[in-house]
Amino acid sequence: MRIRKTNIILAGCLAVSACQSGPTSQAVSDRNSEFGCIAGTVGGAIVGGLIGSTIGAGTGQVLAIGAGIGGGGFVGNRLACR
């Protein structure tokens, strides 16, 4: 079960990192930047939620998932929206 979650986390990281491409014009660059920002936030939230789901049990696990989603979304946003 732990290997499956690790594989899902790695696949999410690879999917988010594959969203970046070199800009060709200002309009395309702006659109890619916005998409990258959204993808980083959503990808970070997904990865954070998956990591949080491995922690605790019962109510503690729900809190860990919520904290993982919030923290992962924040970190993903900060990394992708420079």
Tab-separated table of N, CA, C and O in Angstrom:
chain	number	residue	atom	x	y	z
A	1	MET	N	0.829	-1.182	0.000
A	1	MET	CA	0.000	0.000	0.000
A	1	MET	C	0.874	1.247	0.000
A	1	MET	O	0.584	2.202	-0.665
A	2	ARG	N	1.954	1.247	0.760
A	2	ARG	CA	2.841	2.391	0.854
A	2	ARG	C	3.548	2.647	-0.481
A	2	ARG	O	3.765	3.786	-0.856
A	3	ILE	N	3.891	1.566	-1.196
A	3	ILE	CA	4.550	1.709	-2.493
A	3	ILE	C	3.588	2.339	-3.495
A	3	ILE	O	3.983	3.177	-4.298
A	4	ARG	N	2.323	1.975	-3.431
A	4	ARG	CA	1.323	2.531	-4.339
A	4	ARG	C	1.181	4.034	-4.114
A	4	ARG	O	1.121	4.799	-5.072
A	5	LYS	N	1.129	4.466	-2.854
A	5	LYS	CA	1.020	5.898	-2.563
A	5	LYS	C	2.262	6.643	-3.016
A	5	LYS	O	2.173	7.746	-3.554
A	6	THR	N	3.411	6.025	-2.840
A	6	THR	CA	4.653	6.651	-3.298
A	6	THR	C	4.646	6.808	-4.812
A	6	THR	O	5.047	7.849	-5.328
A	7	ASN	N	4.170	5.797	-5.521
A	7	ASN	CA	4.083	5.882	-6.972
A	7	ASN	C	3.118	6.972	-7.411
A	7	ASN	O	3.383	7.683	-8.384
A	8	ILE	N	2.008	7.124	-6.715
A	8	ILE	CA	1.044	8.175	-7.038
A	8	ILE	C	1.662	9.543	-6.803
A	8	ILE	O	1.503	10.462	-7.616
A	9	ILE	N	2.381	9.706	-5.716
A	9	ILE	CA	3.039	10.983	-5.421
A	9	ILE	C	4.076	11.299	-6.493
A	9	ILE	O	4.140	12.427	-6.992
A	10	LEU	N	4.882	10.331	-6.868
A	10	LEU	CA	5.889	10.553	-7.900
A	10	LEU	C	5.251	10.884	-9.243
A	10	LEU	O	5.729	11.763	-9.969
A	11	ALA	N	4.172	10.203	-9.587
A	11	ALA	CA	3.484	10.492	-10.846
A	11	ALA	C	2.917	11.908	-10.840
A	11	ALA	O	2.971	12.612	-11.854
A	12	GLY	N	2.379	12.351	-9.705
A	12	GLY	CA	1.875	13.712	-9.601
A	12	GLY	C	2.972	14.741	-9.764
A	12	GLY	O	2.799	15.750	-10.450
A	13	CYS	N	4.108	14.497	-9.149
A	13	CYS	CA	5.247	15.414	-9.285
A	13	CYS	C	5.720	15.497	-10.728
A	13	CYS	O	6.015	16.585	-11.231
A	14	LEU	N	5.810	14.345	-11.396
A	14	LEU	CA	6.236	14.343	-12.794
A	14	LEU	C	5.217	15.039	-13.689
A	14	LEU	O	5.592	15.749	-14.619
A	15	ALA	N	3.940	14.845	-13.411
A	15	ALA	CA	2.908	15.493	-14.217
A	15	ALA	C	2.965	17.004	-14.076
A	15	ALA	O	2.819	17.737	-15.050
A	16	VAL	N	3.183	17.480	-12.870
A	16	VAL	CA	3.261	18.925	-12.647
A	16	VAL	C	4.518	19.497	-13.285
A	16	VAL	O	4.487	20.565	-13.878
A	17	SER	N	5.631	18.795	-13.188
A	17	SER	CA	6.875	19.315	-13.754
A	17	SER	C	6.849	19.296	-15.280
A	17	SER	O	7.553	20.077	-15.913
A	18	ALA	N	6.045	18.461	-15.882
A	18	ALA	CA	5.964	18.397	-17.343
A	18	ALA	C	5.156	19.540	-17.931
A	18	ALA	O	5.141	19.736	-19.134
A	19	CYS	N	4.494	20.332	-17.120
A	19	CYS	CA	3.636	21.416	-17.601
A	19	CYS	C	4.427	22.653	-18.029
A	19	CYS	O	3.859	23.541	-18.632
A	20	GLN	N	5.682	22.747	-17.704
A	20	GLN	CA	6.472	23.925	-18.043
A	20	GLN	C	7.045	23.792	-19.445
A	20	GLN	O	7.509	22.741	-19.844
A	21	SER	N	7.009	24.899	-20.210
A	21	SER	CA	7.598	24.922	-21.541
A	21	SER	C	8.177	26.310	-21.796
A	21	SER	O	7.832	27.278	-21.124
A	22	GLY	N	9.048	26.409	-22.774
A	22	GLY	CA	9.680	27.684	-23.096
A	22	GLY	C	8.709	28.639	-23.771
A	22	GLY	O	7.948	28.247	-24.656
A	23	PRO	N	8.709	29.914	-23.377
A	23	PRO	CA	7.783	30.884	-23.970
A	23	PRO	C	8.196	31.247	-25.399
A	23	PRO	O	9.374	31.300	-25.724
A	24	THR	N	7.200	31.492	-26.261
A	24	THR	CA	7.471	31.901	-27.633
A	24	THR	C	7.045	33.337	-27.893
A	24	THR	O	7.597	33.983	-28.754
A	25	SER	N	6.057	33.845	-27.188
A	25	SER	CA	5.642	35.238	-27.296
A	25	SER	C	5.113	35.679	-25.933
A	25	SER	O	4.920	34.867	-25.039
A	26	GLN	N	4.856	36.966	-25.787
A	26	GLN	CA	4.399	37.484	-24.498
A	26	GLN	C	3.035	36.908	-24.114
A	26	GLN	O	2.815	36.533	-22.977
A	27	ALA	N	2.104	36.820	-25.072
A	27	ALA	CA	0.767	36.287	-24.775
A	27	ALA	C	0.853	34.818	-24.382
A	27	ALA	O	0.214	34.380	-23.424
A	28	VAL	N	1.651	34.063	-25.114
A	28	VAL	CA	1.818	32.644	-24.802
A	28	VAL	C	2.527	32.492	-23.464
A	28	VAL	O	2.173	31.639	-22.647
A	29	SER	N	3.507	33.340	-23.229
A	29	SER	CA	4.238	33.298	-21.963
A	29	SER	C	3.312	33.585	-20.783
A	29	SER	O	3.378	32.904	-19.754
A	30	ASP	N	2.444	34.593	-20.929
A	30	ASP	CA	1.499	34.916	-19.853
A	30	ASP	C	0.533	33.771	-19.599
A	30	ASP	O	0.238	33.427	-18.457
A	31	ARG	N	0.025	33.166	-20.672
A	31	ARG	CA	-0.920	32.060	-20.534
A	31	ARG	C	-0.243	30.847	-19.890
A	31	ARG	O	-0.806	30.206	-19.013
A	32	ASN	N	0.990	30.546	-20.322
A	32	ASN	CA	1.718	29.421	-19.736
A	32	ASN	C	2.040	29.677	-18.275
A	32	ASN	O	2.009	28.768	-17.457
A	33	SER	N	2.367	30.918	-17.948
A	33	SER	CA	2.675	31.263	-16.565
A	33	SER	C	1.449	31.058	-15.673
A	33	SER	O	1.559	30.524	-14.577
A	34	GLU	N	0.292	31.500	-16.167
A	34	GLU	CA	-0.940	31.330	-15.387
A	34	GLU	C	-1.279	29.855	-15.239
A	34	GLU	O	-1.638	29.402	-14.149
A	35	PHE	N	-1.145	29.083	-16.319
A	35	PHE	CA	-1.421	27.651	-16.249
A	35	PHE	C	-0.452	26.960	-15.304
A	35	PHE	O	-0.843	26.108	-14.509
A	36	GLY	N	0.823	27.323	-15.388
A	36	GLY	CA	1.826	26.739	-14.499
A	36	GLY	C	1.543	27.055	-13.049
A	36	GLY	O	1.754	26.226	-12.163
A	37	CYS	N	1.061	28.258	-12.794
A	37	CYS	CA	0.724	28.674	-11.434
A	37	CYS	C	-0.431	27.820	-10.887
A	37	CYS	O	-0.374	27.326	-9.763
A	38	ILE	N	-1.457	27.654	-11.705
A	38	ILE	CA	-2.610	26.846	-11.289
A	38	ILE	C	-2.199	25.384	-11.120
A	38	ILE	O	-2.563	24.732	-10.138
A	39	ALA	N	-1.421	24.873	-12.084
A	39	ALA	CA	-0.983	23.479	-12.012
A	39	ALA	C	-0.111	23.240	-10.788
A	39	ALA	O	-0.217	22.200	-10.133
A	40	GLY	N	0.747	24.194	-10.457
A	40	GLY	CA	1.598	24.055	-9.275
A	40	GLY	C	0.780	24.026	-7.995
A	40	GLY	O	1.051	23.238	-7.085
A	41	THR	N	-0.235	24.883	-7.926
A	41	THR	CA	-1.084	24.931	-6.738
A	41	THR	C	-1.885	23.644	-6.579
A	41	THR	O	-1.910	23.043	-5.502
A	42	VAL	N	-2.523	23.211	-7.653
A	42	VAL	CA	-3.339	21.989	-7.600
A	42	VAL	C	-2.460	20.759	-7.382
A	42	VAL	O	-2.782	19.889	-6.563
A	43	GLY	N	-1.342	20.697	-8.088
A	43	GLY	CA	-0.432	19.567	-7.917
A	43	GLY	C	0.121	19.489	-6.506
A	43	GLY	O	0.216	18.407	-5.924
A	44	GLY	N	0.484	20.633	-5.953
A	44	GLY	CA	0.980	20.660	-4.579
A	44	GLY	C	-0.077	20.220	-3.588
A	44	GLY	O	0.208	19.503	-2.620
A	45	ALA	N	-1.321	20.643	-3.819
A	45	ALA	CA	-2.412	20.241	-2.928
A	45	ALA	C	-2.648	18.733	-3.000
A	45	ALA	O	-2.876	18.076	-1.974
A	46	ILE	N	-2.585	18.170	-4.202
A	46	ILE	CA	-2.785	16.727	-4.350
A	46	ILE	C	-1.681	15.953	-3.647
A	46	ILE	O	-1.940	15.014	-2.889
A	47	VAL	N	-0.439	16.353	-3.906
A	47	VAL	CA	0.686	15.658	-3.276
A	47	VAL	C	0.635	15.818	-1.757
A	47	VAL	O	0.847	14.861	-1.005
A	48	GLY	N	0.322	17.022	-1.279
A	48	GLY	CA	0.207	17.252	0.162
A	48	GLY	C	-0.893	16.418	0.793
A	48	GLY	O	-0.733	15.868	1.887
A	49	GLY	N	-2.027	16.293	0.095
A	49	GLY	CA	-3.114	15.464	0.602
A	49	GLY	C	-2.742	13.998	0.662
A	49	GLY	O	-3.089	13.293	1.614
A	50	LEU	N	-2.014	13.525	-0.347
A	50	LEU	CA	-1.569	12.128	-0.336
A	50	LEU	C	-0.576	11.867	0.791
A	50	LEU	O	-0.635	10.832	1.457
A	51	ILE	N	0.320	12.803	1.001
A	51	ILE	CA	1.273	12.642	2.097
A	51	ILE	C	0.544	12.695	3.437
A	51	ILE	O	0.813	11.915	4.341
A	52	GLY	N	-0.409	13.617	3.570
A	52	GLY	CA	-1.184	13.716	4.806
A	52	GLY	C	-2.016	12.481	5.088
A	52	GLY	O	-2.266	12.143	6.245
A	53	SER	N	-2.443	11.778	4.023
A	53	SER	CA	-3.274	10.585	4.227
A	53	SER	C	-2.487	9.427	4.819
A	53	SER	O	-3.083	8.473	5.320
A	54	THR	N	-1.168	9.494	4.786
A	54	THR	CA	-0.364	8.426	5.361
A	54	THR	C	-0.128	8.629	6.854
A	54	THR	O	0.425	7.755	7.514
A	55	ILE	N	-0.563	9.765	7.381
A	55	ILE	CA	-0.305	10.118	8.778
A	55	ILE	C	-1.584	9.932	9.593
A	55	ILE	O	-2.661	10.338	9.180
A	56	GLY	N	-1.460	9.355	10.758
A	56	GLY	CA	-2.559	9.287	11.720
A	56	GLY	C	-3.648	8.306	11.357
A	56	GLY	O	-3.556	7.544	10.410
A	57	ALA	N	-4.715	8.375	12.159
A	57	ALA	CA	-5.892	7.541	11.948
A	57	ALA	C	-7.103	8.279	12.489
A	57	ALA	O	-6.996	9.082	13.410
A	58	GLY	N	-8.263	8.047	11.906
A	58	GLY	CA	-9.490	8.675	12.369
A	58	GLY	C	-9.489	10.176	12.156
A	58	GLY	O	-9.145	10.680	11.093
A	59	THR	N	-9.862	10.917	13.194
A	59	THR	CA	-9.937	12.374	13.117
A	59	THR	C	-8.564	12.992	12.871
A	59	THR	O	-8.446	13.973	12.138
A	60	GLY	N	-7.537	12.421	13.436
A	60	GLY	CA	-6.184	12.922	13.220
A	60	GLY	C	-5.768	12.817	11.765
A	60	GLY	O	-5.073	13.697	11.248
A	61	GLN	N	-6.216	11.769	11.088
A	61	GLN	CA	-5.878	11.612	9.681
A	61	GLN	C	-6.599	12.668	8.837
A	61	GLN	O	-6.021	13.216	7.912
A	62	VAL	N	-7.841	12.955	9.172
A	62	VAL	CA	-8.582	13.989	8.446
A	62	VAL	C	-7.895	15.343	8.601
A	62	VAL	O	-7.751	16.092	7.635
A	63	LEU	N	-7.452	15.647	9.807
A	63	LEU	CA	-6.735	16.901	10.037
A	63	LEU	C	-5.402	16.922	9.286
A	63	LEU	O	-5.007	17.962	8.733
A	64	ALA	N	-4.711	15.793	9.260
A	64	ALA	CA	-3.440	15.715	8.539
A	64	ALA	C	-3.644	15.889	7.034
A	64	ALA	O	-2.847	16.555	6.366
A	65	ILE	N	-4.710	15.329	6.492
A	65	ILE	CA	-5.009	15.496	5.067
A	65	ILE	C	-5.317	16.958	4.768
A	65	ILE	O	-4.817	17.529	3.800
A	66	GLY	N	-6.127	17.589	5.617
A	66	GLY	CA	-6.448	19.008	5.431
A	66	GLY	C	-5.213	19.888	5.498
A	66	GLY	O	-5.023	20.789	4.672
A	67	ALA	N	-4.353	19.616	6.465
A	67	ALA	CA	-3.115	20.389	6.581
A	67	ALA	C	-2.202	20.118	5.389
A	67	ALA	O	-1.545	21.039	4.880
A	68	GLY	N	-2.164	18.884	4.922
A	68	GLY	CA	-1.349	18.540	3.757
A	68	GLY	C	-1.837	19.233	2.498
A	68	GLY	O	-1.037	19.738	1.702
A	69	ILE	N	-3.142	19.296	2.323
A	69	ILE	CA	-3.706	19.978	1.156
A	69	ILE	C	-3.388	21.466	1.204
A	69	ILE	O	-2.943	22.054	0.222
A	70	GLY	N	-3.612	22.068	2.350
A	70	GLY	CA	-3.329	23.501	2.489
A	70	GLY	C	-1.852	23.820	2.319
A	70	GLY	O	-1.473	24.722	1.568
A	71	GLY	N	-1.015	23.068	3.018
A	71	GLY	CA	0.427	23.307	2.939
A	71	GLY	C	0.990	22.995	1.564
A	71	GLY	O	1.812	23.737	1.026
A	72	GLY	N	0.543	21.899	0.969
A	72	GLY	CA	1.012	21.524	-0.365
A	72	GLY	C	0.592	22.527	-1.422
A	72	GLY	O	1.360	22.867	-2.318
A	73	GLY	N	-0.641	23.010	-1.315
A	73	GLY	CA	-1.114	24.037	-2.247
A	73	GLY	C	-0.315	25.319	-2.126
A	73	GLY	O	0.041	25.956	-3.118
A	74	PHE	N	-0.006	25.705	-0.902
A	74	PHE	CA	0.781	26.920	-0.661
A	74	PHE	C	2.191	26.778	-1.231
A	74	PHE	O	2.681	27.659	-1.942
A	75	VAL	N	2.836	25.659	-0.920
A	75	VAL	CA	4.204	25.442	-1.407
A	75	VAL	C	4.219	25.327	-2.935
A	75	VAL	O	5.088	25.916	-3.603
A	76	GLY	N	3.267	24.593	-3.496
A	76	GLY	CA	3.194	24.469	-4.955
A	76	GLY	C	2.972	25.805	-5.626
A	76	GLY	O	3.570	26.111	-6.670
A	77	ASN	N	2.145	26.643	-5.034
A	77	ASN	CA	1.905	27.987	-5.562
A	77	ASN	C	3.154	28.825	-5.514
A	77	ASN	O	3.499	29.509	-6.468
A	78	ARG	N	3.868	28.786	-4.401
A	78	ARG	CA	5.093	29.577	-4.253
A	78	ARG	C	6.175	29.135	-5.226
A	78	ARG	O	6.909	29.968	-5.753
A	79	LEU	N	6.268	27.832	-5.484
A	79	LEU	CA	7.283	27.334	-6.399
A	79	LEU	C	6.951	27.627	-7.857
A	79	LEU	O	7.829	27.929	-8.655
A	80	ALA	N	5.665	27.542	-8.219
A	80	ALA	CA	5.284	27.700	-9.620
A	80	ALA	C	5.016	29.141	-10.012
A	80	ALA	O	5.114	29.478	-11.196
A	81	CYS	N	4.691	30.002	-9.075
A	81	CYS	CA	4.275	31.379	-9.398
A	81	CYS	C	5.358	32.387	-9.045
A	81	CYS	O	5.109	33.359	-8.346
A	82	ARG	N	6.538	32.199	-9.521
A	82	ARG	CA	7.633	33.119	-9.224
A	82	ARG	C	7.569	34.352	-10.053
A	82	ARG	O	7.258	34.506	-11.112
